[in-house]
CSV table of C-alpha atoms and ligand atoms in Angstrom, one decimal:
chain,number,residue,atom,x,y,z
A,1,MET,CA,0.0,0.0,0.0
A,2,PRO,CA,1.5,3.4,-0.9
A,3,ILE,CA,1.5,5.9,2.0
A,4,GLU,CA,-1.5,8.2,1.5
A,5,ILE,CA,0.1,11.7,1.7
A,6,SER,CA,-3.0,13.9,1.6
A,7,SER,CA,-4.2,12.5,5.0
A,8,LEU,CA,-0.9,13.7,6.5
A,9,LEU,CA,-1.2,17.3,5.4
A,10,PRO,CA,-2.7,20.2,7.5
A,11,THR,CA,-6.3,21.0,6.9
A,12,ASP,CA,-6.0,24.7,7.3
A,13,THR,CA,-3.9,25.1,4.2
A,14,ALA,CA,-4.0,29.0,4.2
A,15,ALA,CA,-2.5,29.1,7.7
A,16,ALA,CA,0.0,26.3,7.0
A,17,THR,CA,1.2,28.1,3.8
A,18,ALA,CA,1.6,31.4,5.6
A,19,SER,CA,3.7,29.9,8.3
A,20,ALA,CA,5.8,27.7,6.0
A,21,VAL,CA,6.7,30.2,3.2
A,22,THR,CA,8.5,33.5,3.3
A,23,PRO,CA,6.3,36.7,3.5
A,24,THR,CA,7.3,37.5,0.0
A,25,THR,CA,6.1,34.2,-1.3
A,26,ALA,CA,3.0,34.3,0.9
A,27,SER,CA,1.9,37.5,-0.7
A,28,LEU,CA,3.0,36.6,-4.3
A,29,GLN,CA,0.0,36.4,-6.6
A,30,GLY,CA,-0.4,33.9,-9.4
A,31,SER,CA,-0.9,35.2,-12.9
A,32,ARG,CA,-4.4,36.9,-13.2
A,33,ILE,CA,-4.4,36.1,-16.9
A,34,LEU,CA,-4.0,32.4,-16.2
A,35,GLY,CA,-6.8,32.7,-13.7
A,36,ILE,CA,-9.1,34.0,-16.4
A,37,ALA,CA,-7.9,31.3,-18.8
A,38,THR,CA,-8.9,28.6,-16.3
A,39,GLN,CA,-12.4,30.1,-16.1
A,40,VAL,CA,-12.6,30.0,-19.9
A,41,ARG,CA,-11.5,26.4,-20.0
A,42,ARG,CA,-14.3,25.5,-17.5
A,43,LEU,CA,-16.9,27.2,-19.7
A,44,VAL,CA,-15.6,25.4,-22.8
A,45,ALA,CA,-15.8,22.1,-20.9
A,46,GLU,CA,-19.4,22.9,-20.2
A,47,GLY,CA,-20.0,23.1,-23.9
A,48,ARG,CA,-20.1,26.9,-24.3
A,49,GLU,CA,-18.7,28.5,-27.4
A,50,ILE,CA,-16.0,30.9,-26.3
A,51,CYS,CA,-13.7,33.0,-28.3
A,52,ASN,CA,-10.6,32.9,-26.1
A,53,LEU,CA,-8.6,36.1,-26.6
A,54,THR,CA,-6.9,36.0,-23.2
A,55,VAL,CA,-3.6,34.2,-23.4
A,56,GLY,CA,-0.4,35.7,-25.0
A,57,ASP,CA,0.1,32.3,-26.7
A,58,PHE,CA,-0.5,30.6,-30.0
A,59,ARG,CA,-2.8,27.8,-30.9
A,60,PRO,CA,-0.4,25.5,-32.8
A,61,GLY,CA,-3.2,24.6,-35.3
A,62,GLU,CA,-3.4,28.3,-36.3
A,63,PHE,CA,0.3,29.3,-35.8
A,64,GLY,CA,2.8,26.4,-36.1
A,65,ILE,CA,6.5,26.8,-35.5
A,66,PRO,CA,8.8,27.0,-38.5
A,67,ASP,CA,9.4,23.6,-40.2
A,68,VAL,CA,13.1,24.0,-40.1
A,69,LEU,CA,13.0,24.5,-36.4
A,70,ALA,CA,10.6,21.5,-35.8
A,71,GLU,CA,12.8,19.2,-37.9
A,72,GLY,CA,16.0,20.4,-36.3
A,73,ILE,CA,14.6,19.6,-32.8
A,74,VAL,CA,13.5,16.1,-33.8
A,75,SER,CA,16.8,15.3,-35.4
A,76,ALA,CA,18.8,16.7,-32.5
A,77,VAL,CA,16.9,14.5,-30.1
A,78,ARG,CA,17.3,11.5,-32.4
A,79,GLY,CA,21.0,12.3,-32.8
A,80,GLY,CA,21.4,12.0,-29.0
A,81,HIS,CA,22.0,15.7,-28.2
A,82,THR,CA,20.2,15.3,-24.9
A,83,ASN,CA,22.7,16.1,-22.2
A,84,TYR,CA,23.2,19.4,-20.3
A,85,PRO,CA,24.0,22.4,-22.5
A,86,PRO,CA,26.5,25.0,-21.2
A,87,ALA,CA,24.8,27.3,-18.7
A,88,ASP,CA,24.7,30.3,-21.0
A,89,GLY,CA,23.9,28.4,-24.2
A,90,LEU,CA,25.6,26.5,-27.0
A,91,PRO,CA,28.4,28.4,-28.6
A,92,GLU,CA,26.8,28.0,-32.0
A,93,LEU,CA,23.5,29.5,-30.8
A,94,LYS,CA,25.3,32.5,-29.1
A,95,SER,CA,27.2,33.3,-32.3
A,96,ALA,CA,24.0,32.8,-34.4
A,97,ILE,CA,22.2,35.3,-32.2
A,98,ALA,CA,25.1,37.8,-32.3
A,99,ASP,CA,25.2,37.5,-36.2
A,100,PHE,CA,21.4,37.8,-36.4
A,101,TYR,CA,21.4,41.0,-34.3
A,102,ALA,CA,24.3,42.4,-36.4
A,103,ASP,CA,22.3,41.8,-39.7
A,104,GLU,CA,18.8,42.6,-38.5
A,105,LEU,CA,19.3,45.3,-35.8
A,106,GLY,CA,22.6,46.7,-36.9
A,107,LEU,CA,24.2,45.9,-33.5
A,108,SER,CA,27.5,44.2,-33.4
A,109,TYR,CA,27.6,42.3,-30.1
A,110,SER,CA,30.1,39.5,-29.4
A,111,PRO,CA,28.8,36.0,-28.8
A,112,GLY,CA,30.2,36.5,-25.3
A,113,SER,CA,27.5,39.2,-24.8
A,114,VAL,CA,24.7,36.6,-25.2
A,115,CYS,CA,23.2,34.5,-22.4
A,116,VAL,CA,20.7,31.9,-23.4
A,117,GLY,CA,17.9,30.8,-21.0
A,118,SER,CA,14.6,28.8,-21.1
A,119,GLY,CA,12.6,31.6,-22.7
A,120,ALA,CA,12.8,35.4,-22.0
A,121,ARG,CA,11.8,35.0,-18.4
A,122,PRO,CA,15.1,33.7,-17.0
A,123,PRO,CA,17.1,36.6,-18.4
A,124,ILE,CA,14.4,39.0,-17.1
A,125,TYR,CA,14.4,37.4,-13.6
A,126,ALA,CA,18.3,37.3,-13.7
A,127,SER,CA,18.4,41.0,-14.5
A,128,TRP,CA,16.2,41.9,-11.5
A,129,ARG,CA,18.5,39.7,-9.3
A,130,MET,CA,21.6,41.3,-10.9
A,131,PHE,CA,20.7,45.0,-10.4
A,132,VAL,CA,18.1,45.2,-7.6
A,133,SER,CA,18.4,44.7,-3.9
A,134,PRO,CA,15.4,44.9,-1.6
A,135,GLY,CA,14.4,48.5,-1.0
A,136,ASP,CA,16.1,49.7,-4.3
A,137,ARG,CA,14.0,51.8,-6.6
A,138,THR,CA,12.8,50.3,-9.9
A,139,MET,CA,10.5,51.7,-12.6
A,140,SER,CA,8.4,50.7,-15.5
A,141,CYS,CA,5.5,52.1,-17.6
A,142,LEU,CA,1.9,51.3,-16.9
A,143,PRO,CA,0.3,49.1,-18.0
A,144,ALA,CA,3.1,46.5,-18.0
A,145,TRP,CA,3.4,42.8,-18.4
A,146,ASN,CA,4.4,40.9,-15.2
A,147,VAL,CA,6.7,43.7,-13.9
A,148,GLY,CA,4.6,44.0,-10.7
A,149,TYR,CA,5.4,40.3,-9.9
A,150,TYR,CA,9.1,40.8,-10.5
A,151,ALA,CA,9.2,44.0,-8.4
A,152,HIS,CA,7.4,42.1,-5.6
A,153,LEU,CA,9.9,39.3,-5.8
A,154,ALA,CA,12.8,41.6,-5.7
A,155,GLY,CA,11.3,43.7,-2.9
A,156,SER,CA,11.9,46.9,-4.7
A,157,ARG,CA,10.2,50.2,-4.3
A,158,HIS,CA,8.6,50.3,-7.7
A,159,THR,CA,7.3,53.3,-9.6
A,160,PHE,CA,4.8,52.8,-12.4
A,161,LEU,CA,4.9,55.7,-14.8
A,162,GLU,CA,1.3,56.7,-15.7
A,163,THR,CA,0.7,56.7,-19.4
A,164,SER,CA,-2.4,57.1,-21.6
A,165,ALA,CA,-3.8,56.1,-24.9
A,166,GLU,CA,-2.7,59.5,-26.4
A,167,THR,CA,0.9,58.5,-26.0
A,168,ASN,CA,0.3,54.9,-27.1
A,169,PHE,CA,0.7,53.9,-23.4
A,170,PHE,CA,4.4,55.0,-23.3
A,171,PRO,CA,5.8,57.6,-21.0
A,172,THR,CA,7.2,60.9,-22.1
A,173,VAL,CA,11.0,61.6,-22.0
A,174,GLU,CA,10.4,64.2,-19.3
A,175,GLN,CA,8.5,61.7,-17.1
A,176,VAL,CA,11.4,59.2,-17.4
A,177,ALA,CA,14.1,61.8,-16.9
A,178,GLN,CA,12.5,63.1,-13.7
A,179,ALA,CA,12.1,59.7,-12.2
A,180,LEU,CA,15.7,58.5,-13.0
A,181,PRO,CA,17.5,59.7,-9.9
A,182,GLY,CA,17.9,56.8,-7.5
A,183,THR,CA,16.4,54.3,-10.0
A,184,ARG,CA,18.4,51.0,-10.4
A,185,LEU,CA,16.4,49.4,-13.1
A,186,PHE,CA,14.0,50.7,-15.7
A,187,VAL,CA,11.9,48.1,-17.5
A,188,LEU,CA,10.8,49.0,-21.0
A,189,ASN,CA,8.9,46.8,-23.4
A,190,SER,CA,8.2,47.5,-27.1
A,191,PRO,CA,6.2,46.4,-29.0
A,192,LEU,CA,4.2,46.5,-25.8
A,193,ASN,CA,2.3,43.7,-24.1
A,194,PRO,CA,-0.7,44.4,-23.3
A,195,THR,CA,-1.4,47.3,-25.7
A,196,GLY,CA,0.0,46.2,-29.1
A,197,THR,CA,1.6,49.7,-29.4
A,198,MET,CA,5.2,50.6,-30.2
A,199,ILE,CA,7.4,53.3,-28.7
A,200,ASP,CA,8.1,56.3,-31.0
A,201,ASP,CA,11.8,56.4,-32.1
A,202,THR,CA,12.1,60.0,-30.9
A,203,VAL,CA,10.8,59.2,-27.4
A,204,LEU,CA,13.0,56.1,-27.2
A,205,ALA,CA,16.1,58.1,-28.2
A,206,GLY,CA,15.2,60.8,-25.7
A,207,ILE,CA,14.9,58.2,-22.9
A,208,ALA,CA,18.2,56.5,-23.9
A,209,GLN,CA,19.9,59.9,-23.9
A,210,ALA,CA,18.4,60.8,-20.5
A,211,ILE,CA,19.8,57.5,-19.1
A,212,VAL,CA,23.3,58.4,-20.6
A,213,ASP,CA,23.2,61.9,-19.1
A,214,HIS,CA,22.0,60.7,-15.7
A,215,ASN,CA,24.5,57.9,-15.5
A,216,ARG,CA,27.4,60.3,-16.1
A,217,THR,CA,27.1,61.6,-12.6
A,218,ALA,CA,25.1,59.0,-10.8
A,219,ASP,CA,26.7,57.0,-7.9
A,220,ARG,CA,25.3,53.8,-9.5
A,221,PRO,CA,24.0,53.6,-13.0
A,222,THR,CA,20.3,53.1,-14.0
A,223,MET,CA,20.2,49.9,-16.1
A,224,LEU,CA,17.6,49.6,-18.9
A,225,LEU,CA,15.9,46.2,-19.3
A,226,PHE,CA,14.7,46.4,-22.8
A,227,ASP,CA,12.2,43.6,-23.5
A,228,GLN,CA,11.9,43.2,-27.2
A,229,VAL,CA,10.3,39.7,-27.4
A,230,TYR,CA,7.8,41.0,-30.0
A,231,TRP,CA,10.3,43.0,-32.1
A,232,MET,CA,9.9,40.9,-35.3
A,233,LEU,CA,6.1,41.0,-35.1
A,234,THR,CA,5.6,44.6,-36.3
A,235,ALA,CA,2.5,45.7,-38.2
A,236,GLY,CA,2.8,47.1,-41.7
A,237,SER,CA,5.8,49.3,-42.3
A,238,ASN,CA,6.6,49.8,-38.6
A,239,VAL,CA,10.2,49.2,-37.8
A,240,HIS,CA,11.5,48.2,-34.4
A,241,ARG,CA,14.7,49.8,-33.0
A,242,SER,CA,16.8,49.1,-30.0
A,243,PRO,CA,17.8,52.1,-27.9
A,244,VAL,CA,21.4,51.2,-28.6
A,245,SER,CA,20.8,51.8,-32.4
A,246,LEU,CA,19.4,55.2,-31.6
A,247,VAL,CA,21.9,56.3,-28.9
A,248,PRO,CA,25.0,54.0,-29.0
A,249,GLU,CA,26.4,55.5,-25.8
A,250,VAL,CA,23.6,53.8,-23.8
A,251,ALA,CA,25.1,50.3,-24.6
A,252,PRO,CA,26.8,49.8,-21.3
A,253,TYR,CA,23.5,50.0,-19.5
A,254,VAL,CA,21.1,48.0,-21.8
A,255,ILE,CA,20.0,44.4,-21.4
A,256,HIS,CA,18.0,43.2,-24.3
A,257,VAL,CA,15.7,40.3,-23.8
A,258,ASP,CA,14.3,38.2,-26.6
A,259,ALA,CA,13.1,34.7,-27.4
A,260,VAL,CA,11.8,32.3,-30.0
A,261,SER,CA,8.5,32.3,-28.1
A,262,LYS,CA,6.6,35.0,-30.0
A,263,ALA,CA,8.2,35.7,-33.3
A,264,PHE,CA,8.5,32.0,-34.1
A,265,ALA,CA,5.3,31.0,-32.2
A,266,GLY,CA,7.5,28.7,-30.1
A,267,THR,CA,6.2,29.5,-26.6
A,268,GLY,CA,6.6,25.9,-25.5
A,269,LEU,CA,10.1,25.4,-26.9
A,270,ARG,CA,11.6,27.5,-24.1
A,271,VAL,CA,14.5,29.2,-25.9
A,272,GLY,CA,15.2,32.9,-25.0
A,273,TRP,CA,18.2,35.1,-24.4
A,274,GLY,CA,19.7,38.2,-23.0
A,275,VAL,CA,22.0,40.4,-25.0
A,276,LEU,CA,24.0,42.6,-22.6
A,277,PRO,CA,27.3,44.3,-22.1
A,278,GLU,CA,29.9,41.5,-22.2
A,279,TYR,CA,31.4,42.4,-18.8
A,280,LEU,CA,28.0,41.7,-17.2
A,281,GLN,CA,27.2,38.5,-19.0
A,282,PRO,CA,29.1,36.1,-16.6
A,283,LYS,CA,26.8,37.3,-13.8
A,284,MET,CA,23.7,36.5,-15.8
A,285,LYS,CA,25.2,33.2,-16.8
A,286,ALA,CA,25.8,32.3,-13.1
A,287,LEU,CA,22.2,33.1,-12.2
A,288,VAL,CA,20.7,31.2,-15.1
A,289,GLY,CA,23.0,28.3,-14.3
A,290,HIS,CA,22.1,28.2,-10.6
A,291,MET,CA,18.4,28.3,-11.5
A,292,GLY,CA,19.0,25.5,-14.0
A,293,SER,CA,16.9,27.6,-16.4
A,294,TRP,CA,19.0,26.8,-19.5
A,295,ALA,CA,17.2,26.1,-22.7
A,296,PRO,CA,16.9,22.5,-23.8
A,297,ARG,CA,19.9,21.5,-25.9
A,298,PRO,CA,17.9,20.1,-28.9
A,299,ALA,CA,15.9,23.3,-29.1
A,300,GLN,CA,19.0,25.4,-28.9
A,301,GLN,CA,20.7,23.5,-31.6
A,302,ALA,CA,17.7,23.8,-33.9
A,303,THR,CA,17.3,27.6,-33.2
A,304,ALA,CA,20.9,28.2,-34.1
A,305,ALA,CA,20.5,26.4,-37.5
A,306,PHE,CA,17.2,28.2,-38.1
A,307,LEU,CA,18.6,31.7,-37.3
A,308,ARG,CA,21.4,31.0,-39.8
A,309,ASP,CA,18.9,30.1,-42.5
A,310,ARG,CA,17.9,33.7,-43.4
A,311,GLY,CA,15.7,32.6,-46.3
A,312,ALA,CA,13.7,30.3,-44.0
A,313,VAL,CA,13.4,33.1,-41.3
A,314,ALA,CA,12.3,35.7,-43.9
A,315,ALA,CA,9.7,33.3,-45.4
A,316,TYR,CA,8.3,32.4,-41.9
A,317,MET,CA,8.2,36.0,-40.8
A,318,ASP,CA,6.2,36.9,-43.9
A,319,ASP,CA,3.7,34.2,-43.1
A,320,ILE,CA,3.3,34.9,-39.4
A,321,ARG,CA,3.1,38.7,-39.8
A,322,GLY,CA,0.5,38.2,-42.4
A,323,ALA,CA,-1.5,35.8,-40.3
A,324,VAL,CA,-1.3,38.1,-37.2
A,325,ALA,CA,-2.2,41.2,-39.2
A,326,ALA,CA,-5.2,39.4,-40.8
A,327,ARG,CA,-6.7,38.8,-37.4
A,328,LEU,CA,-5.8,42.1,-35.8
A,329,ASP,CA,-7.1,44.1,-38.8
A,330,ARG,CA,-10.3,42.2,-38.7
A,331,PHE,CA,-10.8,43.0,-35.1
A,332,PHE,CA,-9.8,46.6,-35.5
A,333,ASP,CA,-12.1,47.2,-38.4
A,334,GLY,CA,-14.9,45.3,-36.7
A,335,ILE,CA,-14.7,47.4,-33.5
A,336,MET,CA,-14.3,50.7,-35.4
A,337,GLY,CA,-17.3,49.7,-37.5
A,338,MET,CA,-19.4,49.3,-34.3
A,339,ARG,CA,-18.1,52.6,-33.1
A,340,GLU,CA,-19.3,54.3,-36.3
A,341,ARG,CA,-22.7,52.6,-35.7
A,342,GLY,CA,-22.9,54.4,-32.3
A,343,LEU,CA,-21.8,51.6,-30.0
A,344,PRO,CA,-19.6,52.5,-27.0
A,345,VAL,CA,-16.4,50.8,-28.1
A,346,ASP,CA,-13.0,52.0,-29.2
A,347,ALA,CA,-9.6,50.6,-30.2
A,348,ILE,CA,-6.1,51.6,-31.0
A,349,ARG,CA,-4.8,50.4,-34.4
A,350,PRO,CA,-2.3,47.6,-33.6
A,351,GLN,CA,1.3,48.5,-34.3
A,352,GLY,CA,3.1,45.3,-33.2
A,353,ALA,CA,2.9,42.1,-31.1
A,354,ILE,CA,-0.3,40.0,-31.2
A,355,TYR,CA,-2.4,42.3,-29.2
A,356,MET,CA,-5.0,45.1,-29.6
A,357,SER,CA,-6.1,47.7,-27.0
A,358,LEU,CA,-9.8,47.6,-26.9
A,359,ARG,CA,-12.1,49.9,-24.9
A,360,PHE,CA,-15.6,49.4,-23.7
A,361,GLU,CA,-17.0,52.8,-22.6
A,362,LEU,CA,-19.4,51.2,-20.1
A,363,VAL,CA,-18.1,52.1,-16.7
A,364,GLY,CA,-20.8,54.3,-15.0
A,365,ARG,CA,-23.3,53.1,-17.6
A,366,GLY,CA,-24.6,50.0,-15.8
A,367,PHE,CA,-21.1,48.7,-15.0
A,368,ASP,CA,-19.0,49.5,-12.0
A,369,ASP,CA,-15.6,48.4,-13.3
A,370,ASN,CA,-13.6,46.6,-15.9
A,371,GLU,CA,-14.1,43.3,-14.1
A,372,ALA,CA,-17.9,43.6,-14.4
A,373,ILE,CA,-17.5,44.3,-18.1
A,374,ARG,CA,-15.2,41.3,-18.5
A,375,ALA,CA,-17.6,39.0,-16.8
A,376,TRP,CA,-20.6,40.4,-18.8
A,377,LEU,CA,-18.7,39.9,-22.1
A,378,LEU,CA,-17.8,36.4,-21.3
A,379,GLU,CA,-21.3,35.5,-20.2
A,380,GLU,CA,-23.3,37.4,-22.8
A,381,ALA,CA,-21.0,37.2,-25.9
A,382,GLY,CA,-18.8,34.2,-25.2
A,383,VAL,CA,-15.8,36.5,-25.6
A,384,ALA,CA,-12.8,36.3,-23.2
A,385,ILE,CA,-10.5,39.3,-22.9
A,386,VAL,CA,-8.1,40.6,-20.2
A,387,PRO,CA,-8.7,44.0,-18.4
A,388,PHE,CA,-5.6,46.2,-18.1
A,389,GLN,CA,-5.9,45.7,-14.4
A,390,ALA,CA,-4.1,42.4,-14.9
A,391,PHE,CA,-1.2,44.6,-16.1
A,392,ASP,CA,-1.2,46.7,-12.9
A,393,LEU,CA,-3.3,49.6,-14.2
A,394,GLN,CA,-5.7,50.6,-11.5
A,395,ALA,CA,-7.8,53.2,-13.4
A,396,GLU,CA,-11.2,51.8,-14.4
A,397,SER,CA,-10.9,53.3,-17.8
A,398,GLY,CA,-12.5,50.5,-19.8
A,399,TRP,CA,-9.3,49.3,-21.5
A,400,PHE,CA,-8.7,45.6,-22.3
A,401,ARG,CA,-6.1,43.5,-24.0
A,402,LEU,CA,-7.2,41.2,-26.8
A,403,SER,CA,-4.8,38.6,-28.1
A,404,VAL,CA,-5.2,36.9,-31.4
A,405,GLY,CA,-2.7,34.0,-31.2
A,406,ALA,CA,-5.3,31.3,-30.5
A,407,VAL,CA,-8.1,32.2,-32.9
A,408,SER,CA,-9.0,31.9,-36.5
A,409,VAL,CA,-10.4,34.7,-38.7
A,410,ALA,CA,-13.7,32.9,-38.9
A,411,GLU,CA,-13.9,32.8,-35.1
A,412,ILE,CA,-13.2,36.5,-34.9
A,413,ASP,CA,-16.1,37.3,-37.3
A,414,GLN,CA,-18.4,35.2,-35.1
A,415,ALA,CA,-17.1,36.9,-31.9
A,416,LEU,CA,-17.5,40.4,-33.4
A,417,GLN,CA,-21.1,39.6,-34.2
A,418,ARG,CA,-21.8,38.3,-30.7
A,419,VAL,CA,-20.2,41.4,-29.2
A,420,GLU,CA,-22.3,43.7,-31.3
A,421,ASP,CA,-25.5,41.8,-30.4
A,422,ALA,CA,-24.6,41.9,-26.7
A,423,LEU,CA,-23.9,45.7,-26.9
A,424,ARG,CA,-27.2,46.3,-28.7
A,425,ARG,CA,-29.1,44.5,-25.9
A,426,LEU,CA,-27.8,47.2,-23.5
A,427,HIS,CA,-29.6,49.8,-25.6
A,428,LEU,CA,-26.8,52.4,-25.4
A,429,VAL,CA,-26.6,53.3,-29.1
A,430,LYS,CA,-26.1,57.0,-29.6
A,431,ALA,CA,-29.2,58.6,-31.1
A,432,ASP,CA,-27.2,60.4,-33.9
A,433,ALA,CA,-25.4,57.3,-35.1
A,434,GLY,CA,-26.2,55.7,-38.5
A,435,ALA,CA,-27.4,52.2,-37.7
B,1,PLP,C1,6.6,41.4,-22.9
B,1,PLP,C2,6.9,40.0,-22.6
B,1,PLP,N1,8.2,39.6,-22.2
B,1,PLP,C3,8.5,38.4,-22.0
B,1,PLP,C4,7.6,37.3,-22.1
B,1,PLP,C5,8.0,36.0,-21.7
B,1,PLP,O1,8.5,35.2,-22.8
B,1,PLP,P1,8.9,33.7,-22.6
B,1,PLP,O2,7.7,32.9,-22.8
B,1,PLP,O3,9.9,33.5,-23.6
B,1,PLP,O4,9.5,33.5,-21.2
B,1,PLP,C6,6.3,37.6,-22.5
B,1,PLP,C7,5.3,36.5,-22.6
B,1,PLP,O5,4.1,36.7,-22.6
B,1,PLP,C8,6.0,39.0,-22.8
B,1,PLP,O6,4.8,39.3,-23.2
């Protein structure tokens, strides 16, 4: 008979957890987005038709990984490449990434500046550990993906810079410059999760210059964690730039983070990397090594070969950018059509990533807050979206993130119709609108 463990555990699990774990862990929240996703799965299991626009992930049936990458992984496993990789990544992957950045971003980093990890998260977490002690000041924009959790773990005094739709949810140069004194780490992400917007080159250059100017006289420098996991997924003619391309003198302070997760739809492959000043790389390597959060060797080997095959990368990027744009454009046009017909919705034209900022102007019109709108939309229209509150924005301004990685164009059309029907049932159409 195996020993039945559950009968040996405390019954008051909340109290037992609080006394067993550290205060930081006790007060650490799980991902709110994943909480909503669980609710969606339950409704689907009950047989409801739900258009799931919550997760920043891809449905493999809609967005497969590149063939060259898939085949490379299989043949690396079959070829017996299954032992530990070096803690900071295979040399061939580090040099493939350095060459890729030189060609695509115009930045000539040495392979020794690259630290590979299991996705973008380990380099992000390692950066927090490298630069931030408890009580230090840290800063990011608002809304922001997961930064609140990292600040909590690091025990930092975090400042969220308030932004608005008018500035594409990015701060102004003045806001950043004013907040720099005493700040150890500034986290910036573009294209931005959750908004699907991109930072303007002039603003990014201004921020980079402000960091250079500030660091000239600061006791300890402000480091810039530049999260560019969506940089290849830009809409239309938009071009992504690193702050280092715009202001090269900022290079000693910039940690880029990146991954195969989004651009190559490979969220489950767990290959990401930091590209940082070479003198700091050994510290990131040590942290990633001690966490054991290196990327699987077969996936690293295949990523190196894929990045070297520029023809395959270009062909894949054409496909995925087209597929993402088809979905986001459909949503944007659909929502703006509803707006023209007098319904209380709005959106920002997607500029990059797999997201669109969508607004329901319903707070104070029968709805108390974004959570009430979210629950109503799920129940009445079978459409699941994430309020900006999941990205630390407190203002009940009606903004939501919509993600298109897990839906087909046909599902979007059906979802749009259901949203319009549900809105019409609220009888809020403006009298002067056409329809
Ligand atoms: C802005 C941003 N950075 C980093 C990540 C994490 O990427 P990975 O899955 O490679 O750890 C995500 C994932 O959603 C993200 O949106």
